[in-house]
mmCIF file of C-alpha atoms (C1' of nucleotides) in Angstrom:
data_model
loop_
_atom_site.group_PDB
_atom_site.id
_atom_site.type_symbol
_atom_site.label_atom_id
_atom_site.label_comp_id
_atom_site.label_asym_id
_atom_site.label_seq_id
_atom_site.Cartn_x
_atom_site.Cartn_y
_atom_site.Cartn_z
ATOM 1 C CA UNK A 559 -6.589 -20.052 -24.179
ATOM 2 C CA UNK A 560 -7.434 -17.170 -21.536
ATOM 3 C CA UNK A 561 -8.947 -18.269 -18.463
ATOM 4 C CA UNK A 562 -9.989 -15.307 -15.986
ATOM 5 C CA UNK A 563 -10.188 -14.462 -12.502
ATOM 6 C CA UNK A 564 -10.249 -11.732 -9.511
ATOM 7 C CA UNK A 565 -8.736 -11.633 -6.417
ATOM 8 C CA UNK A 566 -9.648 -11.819 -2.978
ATOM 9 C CA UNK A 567 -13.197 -10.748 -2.115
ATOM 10 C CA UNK A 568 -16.524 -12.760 -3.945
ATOM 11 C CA UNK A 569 -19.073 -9.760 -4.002
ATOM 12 C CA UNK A 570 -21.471 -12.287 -5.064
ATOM 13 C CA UNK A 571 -21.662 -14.061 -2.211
ATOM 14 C CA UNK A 572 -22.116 -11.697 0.480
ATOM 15 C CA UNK A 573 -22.287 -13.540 3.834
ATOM 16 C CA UNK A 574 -18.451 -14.974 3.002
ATOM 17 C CA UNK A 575 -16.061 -13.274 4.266
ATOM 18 C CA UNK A 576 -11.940 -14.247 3.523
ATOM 19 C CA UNK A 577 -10.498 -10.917 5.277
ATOM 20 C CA UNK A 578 -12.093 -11.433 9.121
ATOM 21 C CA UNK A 579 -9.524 -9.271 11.018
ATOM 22 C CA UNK A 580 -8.595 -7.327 14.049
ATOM 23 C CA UNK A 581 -7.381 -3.733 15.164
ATOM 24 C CA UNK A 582 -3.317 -4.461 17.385
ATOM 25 C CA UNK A 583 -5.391 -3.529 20.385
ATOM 26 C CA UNK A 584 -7.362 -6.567 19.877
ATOM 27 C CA UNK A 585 -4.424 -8.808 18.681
ATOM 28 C CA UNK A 586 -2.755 -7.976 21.761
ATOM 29 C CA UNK A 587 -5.939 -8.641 24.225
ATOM 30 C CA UNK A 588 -7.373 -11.874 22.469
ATOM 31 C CA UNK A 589 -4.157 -13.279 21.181
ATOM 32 C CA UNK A 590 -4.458 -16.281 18.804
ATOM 33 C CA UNK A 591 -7.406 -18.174 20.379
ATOM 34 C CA UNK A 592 -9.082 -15.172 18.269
ATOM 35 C CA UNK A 593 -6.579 -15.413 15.522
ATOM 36 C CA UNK A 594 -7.578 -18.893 15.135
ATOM 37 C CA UNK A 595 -11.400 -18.876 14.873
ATOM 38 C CA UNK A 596 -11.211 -15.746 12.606
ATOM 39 C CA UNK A 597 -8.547 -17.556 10.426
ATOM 40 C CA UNK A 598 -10.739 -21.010 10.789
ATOM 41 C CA UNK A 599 -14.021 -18.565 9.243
ATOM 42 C CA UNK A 600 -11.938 -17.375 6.697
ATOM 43 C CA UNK A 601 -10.357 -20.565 5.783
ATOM 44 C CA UNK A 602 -14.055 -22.217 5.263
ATOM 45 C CA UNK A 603 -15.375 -19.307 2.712
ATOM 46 C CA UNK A 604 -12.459 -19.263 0.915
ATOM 47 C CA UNK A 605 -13.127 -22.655 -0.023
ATOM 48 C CA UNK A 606 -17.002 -21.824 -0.298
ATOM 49 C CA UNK A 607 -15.935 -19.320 -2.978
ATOM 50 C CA UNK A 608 -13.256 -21.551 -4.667
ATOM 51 C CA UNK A 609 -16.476 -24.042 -4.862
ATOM 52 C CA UNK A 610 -18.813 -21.184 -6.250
ATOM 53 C CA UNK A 611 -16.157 -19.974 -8.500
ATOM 54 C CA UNK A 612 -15.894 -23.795 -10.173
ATOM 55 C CA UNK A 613 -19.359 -23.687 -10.356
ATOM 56 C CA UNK A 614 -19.265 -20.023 -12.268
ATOM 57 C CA UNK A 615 -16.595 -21.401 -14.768
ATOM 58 C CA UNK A 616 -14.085 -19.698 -13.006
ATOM 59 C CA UNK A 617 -10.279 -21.493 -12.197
ATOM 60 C CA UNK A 618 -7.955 -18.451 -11.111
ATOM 61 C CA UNK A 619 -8.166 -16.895 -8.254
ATOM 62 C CA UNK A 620 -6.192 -14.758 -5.845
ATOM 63 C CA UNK A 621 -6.407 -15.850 -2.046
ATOM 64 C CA UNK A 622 -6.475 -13.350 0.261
ATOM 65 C CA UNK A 623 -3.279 -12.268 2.306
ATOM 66 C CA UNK A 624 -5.342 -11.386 5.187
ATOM 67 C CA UNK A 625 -6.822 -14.996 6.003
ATOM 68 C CA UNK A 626 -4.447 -15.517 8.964
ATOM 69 C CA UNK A 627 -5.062 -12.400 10.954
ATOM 70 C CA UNK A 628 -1.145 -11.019 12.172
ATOM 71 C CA UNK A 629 0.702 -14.307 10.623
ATOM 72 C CA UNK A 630 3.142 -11.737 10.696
ATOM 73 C CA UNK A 631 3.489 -12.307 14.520
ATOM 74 C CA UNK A 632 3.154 -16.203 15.147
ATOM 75 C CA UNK A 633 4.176 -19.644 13.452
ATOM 76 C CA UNK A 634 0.934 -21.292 12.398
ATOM 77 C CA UNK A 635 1.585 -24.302 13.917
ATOM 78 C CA UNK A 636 1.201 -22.786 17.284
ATOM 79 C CA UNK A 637 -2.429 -21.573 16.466
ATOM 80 C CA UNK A 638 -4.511 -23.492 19.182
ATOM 81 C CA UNK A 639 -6.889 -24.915 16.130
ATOM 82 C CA UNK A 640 -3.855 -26.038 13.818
ATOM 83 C CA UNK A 641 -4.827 -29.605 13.417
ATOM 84 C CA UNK A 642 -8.189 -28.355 12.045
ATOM 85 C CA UNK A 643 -6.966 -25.373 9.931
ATOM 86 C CA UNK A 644 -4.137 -28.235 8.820
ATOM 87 C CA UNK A 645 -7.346 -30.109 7.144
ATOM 88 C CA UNK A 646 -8.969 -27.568 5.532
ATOM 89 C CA UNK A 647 -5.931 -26.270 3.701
ATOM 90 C CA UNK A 648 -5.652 -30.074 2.900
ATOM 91 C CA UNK A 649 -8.998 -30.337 1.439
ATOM 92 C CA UNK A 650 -8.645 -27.093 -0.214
ATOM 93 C CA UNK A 651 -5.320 -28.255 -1.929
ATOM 94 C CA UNK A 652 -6.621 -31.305 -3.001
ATOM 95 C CA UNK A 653 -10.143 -29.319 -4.424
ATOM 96 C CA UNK A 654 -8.006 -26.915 -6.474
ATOM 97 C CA UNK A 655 -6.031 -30.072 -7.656
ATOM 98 C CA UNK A 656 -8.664 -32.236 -8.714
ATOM 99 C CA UNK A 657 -10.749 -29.037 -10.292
ATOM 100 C CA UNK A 658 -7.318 -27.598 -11.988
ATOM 101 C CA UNK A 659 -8.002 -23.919 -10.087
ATOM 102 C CA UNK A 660 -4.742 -21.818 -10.125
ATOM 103 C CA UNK A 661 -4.818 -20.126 -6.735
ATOM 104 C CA UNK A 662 -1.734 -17.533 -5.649
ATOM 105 C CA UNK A 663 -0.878 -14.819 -3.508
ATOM 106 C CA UNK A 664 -0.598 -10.969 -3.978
ATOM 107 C CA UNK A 665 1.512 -9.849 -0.262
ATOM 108 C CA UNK A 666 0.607 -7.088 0.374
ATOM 109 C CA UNK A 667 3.247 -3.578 0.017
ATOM 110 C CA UNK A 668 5.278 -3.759 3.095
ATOM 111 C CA UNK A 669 7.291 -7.181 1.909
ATOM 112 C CA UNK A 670 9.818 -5.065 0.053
ATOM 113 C CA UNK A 671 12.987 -7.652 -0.216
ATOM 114 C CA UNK A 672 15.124 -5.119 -1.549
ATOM 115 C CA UNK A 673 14.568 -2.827 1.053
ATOM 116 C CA UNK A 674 17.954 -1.164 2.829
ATOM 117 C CA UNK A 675 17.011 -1.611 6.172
ATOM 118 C CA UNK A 676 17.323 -5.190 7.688
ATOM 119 C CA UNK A 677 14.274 -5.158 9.912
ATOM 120 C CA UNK A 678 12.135 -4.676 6.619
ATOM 121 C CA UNK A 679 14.027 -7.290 5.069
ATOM 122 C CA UNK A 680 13.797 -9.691 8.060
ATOM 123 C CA UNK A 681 9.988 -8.848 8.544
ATOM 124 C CA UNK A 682 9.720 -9.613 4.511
ATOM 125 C CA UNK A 683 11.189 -12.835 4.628
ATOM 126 C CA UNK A 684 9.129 -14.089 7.516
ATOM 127 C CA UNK A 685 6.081 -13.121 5.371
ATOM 128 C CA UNK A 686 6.794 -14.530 2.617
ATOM 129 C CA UNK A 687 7.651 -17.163 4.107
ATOM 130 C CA UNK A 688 4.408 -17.634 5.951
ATOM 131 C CA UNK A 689 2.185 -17.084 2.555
ATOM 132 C CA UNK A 690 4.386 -20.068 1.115
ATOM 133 C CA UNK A 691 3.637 -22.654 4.029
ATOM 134 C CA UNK A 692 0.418 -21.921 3.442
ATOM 135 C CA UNK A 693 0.206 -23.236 0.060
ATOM 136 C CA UNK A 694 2.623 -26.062 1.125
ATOM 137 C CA UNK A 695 0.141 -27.149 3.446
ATOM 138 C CA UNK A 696 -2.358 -27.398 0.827
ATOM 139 C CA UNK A 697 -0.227 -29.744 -0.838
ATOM 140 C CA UNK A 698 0.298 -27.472 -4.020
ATOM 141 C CA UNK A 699 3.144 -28.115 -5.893
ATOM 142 C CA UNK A 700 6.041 -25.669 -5.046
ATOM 143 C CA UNK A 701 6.531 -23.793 -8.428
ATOM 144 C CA UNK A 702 5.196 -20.209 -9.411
ATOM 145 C CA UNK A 703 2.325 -21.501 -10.969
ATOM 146 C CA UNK A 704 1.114 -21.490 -7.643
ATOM 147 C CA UNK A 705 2.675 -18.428 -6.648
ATOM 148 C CA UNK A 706 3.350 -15.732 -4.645
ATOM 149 C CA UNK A 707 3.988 -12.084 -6.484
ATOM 150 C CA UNK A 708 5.579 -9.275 -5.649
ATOM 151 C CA UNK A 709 6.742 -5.909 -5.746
ATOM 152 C CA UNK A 710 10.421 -4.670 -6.032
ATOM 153 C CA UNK A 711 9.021 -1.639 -4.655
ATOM 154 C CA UNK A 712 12.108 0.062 -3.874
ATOM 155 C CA UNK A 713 14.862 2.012 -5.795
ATOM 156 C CA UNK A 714 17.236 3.783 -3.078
ATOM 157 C CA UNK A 715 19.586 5.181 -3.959
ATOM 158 C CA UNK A 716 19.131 4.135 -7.395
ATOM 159 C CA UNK A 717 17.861 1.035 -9.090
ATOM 160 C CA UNK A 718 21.074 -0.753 -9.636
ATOM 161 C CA UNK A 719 21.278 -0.911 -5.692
ATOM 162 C CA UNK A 720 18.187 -2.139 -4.851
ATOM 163 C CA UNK A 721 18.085 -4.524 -7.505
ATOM 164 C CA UNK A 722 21.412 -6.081 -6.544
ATOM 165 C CA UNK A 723 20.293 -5.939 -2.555
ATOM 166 C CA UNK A 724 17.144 -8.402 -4.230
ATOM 167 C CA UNK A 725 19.333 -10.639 -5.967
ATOM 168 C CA UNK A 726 21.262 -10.981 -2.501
ATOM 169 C CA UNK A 727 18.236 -11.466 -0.243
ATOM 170 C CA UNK A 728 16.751 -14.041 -2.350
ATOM 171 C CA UNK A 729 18.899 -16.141 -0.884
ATOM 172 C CA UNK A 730 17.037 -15.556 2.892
ATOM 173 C CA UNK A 731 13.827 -16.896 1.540
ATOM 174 C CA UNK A 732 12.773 -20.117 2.126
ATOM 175 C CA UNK A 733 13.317 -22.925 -0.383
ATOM 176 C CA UNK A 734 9.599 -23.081 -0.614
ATOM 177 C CA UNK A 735 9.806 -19.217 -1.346
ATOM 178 C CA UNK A 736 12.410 -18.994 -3.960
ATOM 179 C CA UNK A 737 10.215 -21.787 -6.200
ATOM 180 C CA UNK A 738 7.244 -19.711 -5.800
ATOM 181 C CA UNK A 739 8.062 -16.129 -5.842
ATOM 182 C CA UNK A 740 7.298 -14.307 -8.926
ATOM 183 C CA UNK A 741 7.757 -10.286 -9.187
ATOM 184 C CA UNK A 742 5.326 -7.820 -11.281
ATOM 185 C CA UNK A 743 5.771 -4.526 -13.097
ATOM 186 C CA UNK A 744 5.578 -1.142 -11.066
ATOM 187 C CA UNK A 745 3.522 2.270 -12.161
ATOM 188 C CA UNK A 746 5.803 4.228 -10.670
ATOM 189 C CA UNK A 747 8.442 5.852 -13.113
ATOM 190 C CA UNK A 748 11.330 5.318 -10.924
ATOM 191 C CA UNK A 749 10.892 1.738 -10.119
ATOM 192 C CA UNK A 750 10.323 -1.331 -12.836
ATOM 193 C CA UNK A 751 9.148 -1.980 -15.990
ATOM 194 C CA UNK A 752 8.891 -5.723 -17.846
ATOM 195 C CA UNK A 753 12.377 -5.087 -19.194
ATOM 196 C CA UNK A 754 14.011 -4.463 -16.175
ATOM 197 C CA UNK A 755 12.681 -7.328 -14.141
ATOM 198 C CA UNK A 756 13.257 -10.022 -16.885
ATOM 199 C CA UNK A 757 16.935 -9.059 -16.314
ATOM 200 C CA UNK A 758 16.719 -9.396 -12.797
ATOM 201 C CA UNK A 759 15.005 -12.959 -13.954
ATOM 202 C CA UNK A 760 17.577 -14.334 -16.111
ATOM 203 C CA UNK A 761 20.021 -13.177 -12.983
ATOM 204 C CA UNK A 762 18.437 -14.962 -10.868
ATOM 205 C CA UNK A 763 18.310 -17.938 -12.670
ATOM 206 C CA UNK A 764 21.930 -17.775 -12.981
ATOM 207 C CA UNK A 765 22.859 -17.468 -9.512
ATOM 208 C CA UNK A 766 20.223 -19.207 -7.440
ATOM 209 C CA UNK A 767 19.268 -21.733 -11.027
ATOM 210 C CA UNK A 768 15.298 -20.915 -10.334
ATOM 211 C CA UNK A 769 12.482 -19.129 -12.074
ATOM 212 C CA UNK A 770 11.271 -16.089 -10.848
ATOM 213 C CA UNK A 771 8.567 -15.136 -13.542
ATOM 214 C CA UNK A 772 7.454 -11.804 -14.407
ATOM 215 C CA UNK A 773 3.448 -10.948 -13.953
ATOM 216 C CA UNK A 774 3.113 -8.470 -16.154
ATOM 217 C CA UNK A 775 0.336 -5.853 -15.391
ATOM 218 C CA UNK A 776 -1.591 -3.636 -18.214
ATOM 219 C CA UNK A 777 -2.218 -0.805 -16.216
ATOM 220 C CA UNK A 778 1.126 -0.377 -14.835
ATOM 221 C CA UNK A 779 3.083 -0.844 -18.499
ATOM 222 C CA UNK A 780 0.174 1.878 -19.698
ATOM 223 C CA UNK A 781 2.070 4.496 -17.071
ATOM 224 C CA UNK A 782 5.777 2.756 -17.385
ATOM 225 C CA UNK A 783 6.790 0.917 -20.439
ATOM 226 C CA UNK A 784 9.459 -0.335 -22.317
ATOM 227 C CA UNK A 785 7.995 1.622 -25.207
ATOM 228 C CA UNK A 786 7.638 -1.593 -26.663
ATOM 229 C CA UNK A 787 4.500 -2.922 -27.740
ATOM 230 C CA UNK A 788 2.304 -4.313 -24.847
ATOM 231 C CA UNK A 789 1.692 -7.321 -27.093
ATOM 232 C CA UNK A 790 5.691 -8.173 -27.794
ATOM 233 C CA UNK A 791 6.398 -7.207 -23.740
ATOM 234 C CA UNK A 792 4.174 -10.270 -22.929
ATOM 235 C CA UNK A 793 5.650 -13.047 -25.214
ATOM 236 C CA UNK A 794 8.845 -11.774 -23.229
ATOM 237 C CA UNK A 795 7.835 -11.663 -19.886
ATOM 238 C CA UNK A 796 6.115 -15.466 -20.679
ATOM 239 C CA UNK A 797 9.428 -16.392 -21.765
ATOM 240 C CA UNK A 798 10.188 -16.206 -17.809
ATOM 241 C CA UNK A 799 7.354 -18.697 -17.004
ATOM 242 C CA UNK A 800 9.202 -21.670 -19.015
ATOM 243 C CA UNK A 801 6.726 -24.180 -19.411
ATOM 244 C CA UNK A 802 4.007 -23.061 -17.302
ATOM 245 C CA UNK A 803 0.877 -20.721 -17.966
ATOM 246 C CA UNK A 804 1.985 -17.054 -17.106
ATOM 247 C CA UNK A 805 0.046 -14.973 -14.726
ATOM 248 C CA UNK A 806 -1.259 -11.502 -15.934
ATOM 249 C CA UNK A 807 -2.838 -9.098 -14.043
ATOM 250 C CA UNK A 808 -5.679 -7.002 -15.955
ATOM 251 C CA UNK A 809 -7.389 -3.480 -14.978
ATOM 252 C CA UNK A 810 -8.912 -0.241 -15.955
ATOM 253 C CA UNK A 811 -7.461 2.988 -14.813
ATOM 254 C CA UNK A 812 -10.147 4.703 -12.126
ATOM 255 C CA UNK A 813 -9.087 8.589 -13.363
ATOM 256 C CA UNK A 814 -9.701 7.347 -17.428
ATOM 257 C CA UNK A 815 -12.638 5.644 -16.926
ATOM 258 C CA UNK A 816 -14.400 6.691 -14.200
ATOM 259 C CA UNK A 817 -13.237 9.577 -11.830
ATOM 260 C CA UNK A 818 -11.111 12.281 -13.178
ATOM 261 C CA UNK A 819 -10.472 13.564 -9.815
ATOM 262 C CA UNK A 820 -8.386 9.677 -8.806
ATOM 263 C CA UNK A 821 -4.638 9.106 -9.691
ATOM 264 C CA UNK A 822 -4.082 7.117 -12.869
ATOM 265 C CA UNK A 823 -2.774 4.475 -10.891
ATOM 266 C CA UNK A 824 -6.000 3.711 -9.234
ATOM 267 C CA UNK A 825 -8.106 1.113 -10.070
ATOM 268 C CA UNK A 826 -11.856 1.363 -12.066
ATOM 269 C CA UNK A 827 -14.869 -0.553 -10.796
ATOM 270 C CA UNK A 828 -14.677 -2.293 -13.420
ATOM 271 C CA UNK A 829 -12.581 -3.583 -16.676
ATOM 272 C CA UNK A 830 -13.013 -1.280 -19.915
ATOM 273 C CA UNK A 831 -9.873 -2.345 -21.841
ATOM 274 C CA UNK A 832 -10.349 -5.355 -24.229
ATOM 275 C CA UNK A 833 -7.899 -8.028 -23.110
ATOM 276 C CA UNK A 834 -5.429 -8.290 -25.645
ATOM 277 C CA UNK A 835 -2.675 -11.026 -25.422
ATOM 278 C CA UNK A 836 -0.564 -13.023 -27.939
ATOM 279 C CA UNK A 837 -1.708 -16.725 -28.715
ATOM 280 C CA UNK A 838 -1.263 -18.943 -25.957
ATOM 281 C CA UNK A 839 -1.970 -19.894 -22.768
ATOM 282 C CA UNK A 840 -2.494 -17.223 -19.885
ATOM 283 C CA UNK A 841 -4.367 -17.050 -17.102
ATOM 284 C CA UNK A 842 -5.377 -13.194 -15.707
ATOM 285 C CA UNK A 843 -6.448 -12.111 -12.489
ATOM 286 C CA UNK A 844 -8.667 -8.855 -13.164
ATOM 287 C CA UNK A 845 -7.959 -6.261 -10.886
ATOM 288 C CA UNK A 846 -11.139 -4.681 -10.291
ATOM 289 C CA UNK A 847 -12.886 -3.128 -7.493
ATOM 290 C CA UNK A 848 -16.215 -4.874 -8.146
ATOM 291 C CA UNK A 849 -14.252 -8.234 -8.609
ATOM 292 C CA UNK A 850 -16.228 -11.259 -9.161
ATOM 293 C CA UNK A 851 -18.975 -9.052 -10.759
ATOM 294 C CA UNK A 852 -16.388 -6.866 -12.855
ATOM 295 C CA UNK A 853 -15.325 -10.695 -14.487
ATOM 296 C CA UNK A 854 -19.048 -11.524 -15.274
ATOM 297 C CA UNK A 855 -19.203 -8.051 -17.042
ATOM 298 C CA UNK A 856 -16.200 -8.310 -18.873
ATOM 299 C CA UNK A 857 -17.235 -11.798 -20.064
ATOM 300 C CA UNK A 858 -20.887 -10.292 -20.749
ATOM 301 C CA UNK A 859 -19.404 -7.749 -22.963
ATOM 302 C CA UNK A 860 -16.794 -9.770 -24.924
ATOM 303 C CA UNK A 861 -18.660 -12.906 -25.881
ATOM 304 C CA UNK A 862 -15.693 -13.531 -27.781
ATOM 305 C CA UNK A 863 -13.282 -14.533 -25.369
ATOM 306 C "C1'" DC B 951 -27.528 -0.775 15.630
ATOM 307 C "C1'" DC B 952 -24.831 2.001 12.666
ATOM 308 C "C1'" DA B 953 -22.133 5.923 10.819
ATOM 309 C "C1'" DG B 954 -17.849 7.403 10.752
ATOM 310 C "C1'" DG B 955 -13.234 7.699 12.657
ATOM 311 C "C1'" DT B 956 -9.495 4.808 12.768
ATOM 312 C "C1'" DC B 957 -6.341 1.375 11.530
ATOM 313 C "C1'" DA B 958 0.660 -2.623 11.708
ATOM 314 C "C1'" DA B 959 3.535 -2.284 8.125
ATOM 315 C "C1'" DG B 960 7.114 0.609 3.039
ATOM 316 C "C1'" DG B 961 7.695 3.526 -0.383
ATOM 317 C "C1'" DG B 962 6.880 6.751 -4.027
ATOM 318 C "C1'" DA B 963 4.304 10.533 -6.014
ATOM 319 C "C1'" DG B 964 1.038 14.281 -6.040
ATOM 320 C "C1'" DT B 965 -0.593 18.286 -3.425
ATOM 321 C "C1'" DA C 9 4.103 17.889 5.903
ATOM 322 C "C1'" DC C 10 0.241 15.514 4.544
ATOM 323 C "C1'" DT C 11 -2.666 12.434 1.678
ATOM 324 C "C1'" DC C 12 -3.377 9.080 -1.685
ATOM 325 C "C1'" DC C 13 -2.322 4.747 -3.761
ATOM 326 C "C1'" DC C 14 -1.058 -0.053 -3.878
ATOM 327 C "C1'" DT C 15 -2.357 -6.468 -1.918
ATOM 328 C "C1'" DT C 16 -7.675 -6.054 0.083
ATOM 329 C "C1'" DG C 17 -11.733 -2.150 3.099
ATOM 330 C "C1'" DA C 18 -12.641 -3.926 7.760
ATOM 331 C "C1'" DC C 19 -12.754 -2.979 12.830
ATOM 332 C "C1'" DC C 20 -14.587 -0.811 16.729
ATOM 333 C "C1'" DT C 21 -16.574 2.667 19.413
ATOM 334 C "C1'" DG C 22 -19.526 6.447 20.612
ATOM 335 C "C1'" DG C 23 -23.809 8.097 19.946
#
DNA sequence: CCAGGTCAAGGGAGT
DNA sequence: ACTCCCTTGACCTGG
């Protein structure tokens, strides 16, 4: 069974709003009283559009990294609203529960762990670390099914190096953050395909004795692959998942389909590549710029799935 | 009120 | 050297 979903912003639903943020000149001048009413406006649509999307058949769904504004900068608990941001995330956690929505995070592409400089890899691990509290507090269970995925996203001076200085850093996350990190294909030729991050998997099941699954992304094996089969690359990457439902992300390319004039990297408007996957359980987050409407399309389109 | 310039951060690739 | 692209366009000011 495929089960779909989109990430971040609901176009449907115009008046909510999950990325309510700030400019540093106005971090620095309002300070977390304002952090903690924007995060406390973005905290209540998010759950508005969790609700809407269980409504609209709808149980994946990418929360935004931007719903505490500069988490990079303070400990939630010191947020002057905590004890009611606390309860939201609690009823939140205990909606996706009882409504079995798979919610995750996407950081954003500063966290790079395997970066060479320590201040990057300090600043990563905080932020990491800050997504994964998040879903702690909502009382998810701490395994990559509700996840947080990432980039390698790094490759100086060569692969081998960064992907050892990975395997070493690991070991700064949280314990929260090692259960829930997962790590995603690049579209970059230098950096990592399936193949090379299922080895970095299995290695870090030996050493650390977790799962770190690989999300596996169509648009980025379409630019760098394996030159394996899309089809066979999957059943590989879900091998990484164990027992639970692997994550896929799903998109169009932008120059193909849309705008000649765009890098092939970029992403369409909206989804024109049939989602093909073995048999089996997955659940995809479509990565489209129209979002919630490019999922209604696709489904419009495809009666079939 | 709104159009448009600007915006924290890492890194790679295209120009 | 500069711009685009990725997680995710939104913020804020000058007119």
């Amino acid at each position: 069974m495929i089960r779909l979903g989109y990430c971040c912003i609901n176009l449907s639903l115009k008046d909510k709003k999950v990325n309510r943020g700030m400019i540093k000149k106005t971090f620095l001048s309002k300070g977390l009283n304002y952090c903690s009413e924007l995060a406390e406006q973005n905290l209540i649509d998010t759950f508005d559009i969790i609700k809407w999307n269980v409504d609209n058949n709808i149980f994946v769904y990418r929360l935004s990294s931007n719903i505490f504004p500069w988490f990079s900068e303070y400990n939630l608990e010191d947020l002057p609203n905590f004890n009611n941001i606390k309860s939201t995330l609690c009823q939140i956690g205990k909606f996706i529960l009882e409504n079995n929505v798979r919610v995750g995070f996407h950081p954003g592409p500063f966290n790079v762990l395997a970066s060479e400089k320590y201040q990057v890899v300090d600043n990563t691990v905080f932020e990491i670390n800050q997504h994964s509290k998040i879903l702690d507090m909502m009382g998810l269970p701490k395994n990559p099914y509700y996840g947080i995925n990432i980039h390698i996203n790094n490759s100086k001076p060569n692969k081998a190096s960064a992907l050892q200085r990975f395997e070493d850093n690991f070991s700064k996350l949280s314990n929260s953050s090692q259960k829930r990190l997962t790590i995603e294909n690049d579209d970059k030729q230098s950096l990592y395909t399936p193949l090379d991050l299922i080895k970095l998997s299995n290695r870090i099941k030996e050493k650390y004795g977790c799962l770190l699954p690989v999300v596996f992304d169509n648009l980025h094996y379409s630019i760098h692959s394996d030159l394996l089969c899309p089809t066979f690359i999957v059943s590989e990457c879900s091998k990484t998942w164990s027992d639970l439902t692997p994550l896929i992300h799903w998109s169009s390319s932008k120059k193909i389909h849309e705008d000649p004039s765009c890098l092939q990297i970029a992403h369409a408007d909206y989804v024109y590549d049939k989602i093909v996957l073995p048999n089996g359980n997955f659940d995809v987050e479509i990565e489209a710029k129209c979002k919630d409407l490019s999922l209604l399309n696709y489904i419009k389109n495809y009666q079939n799935i």
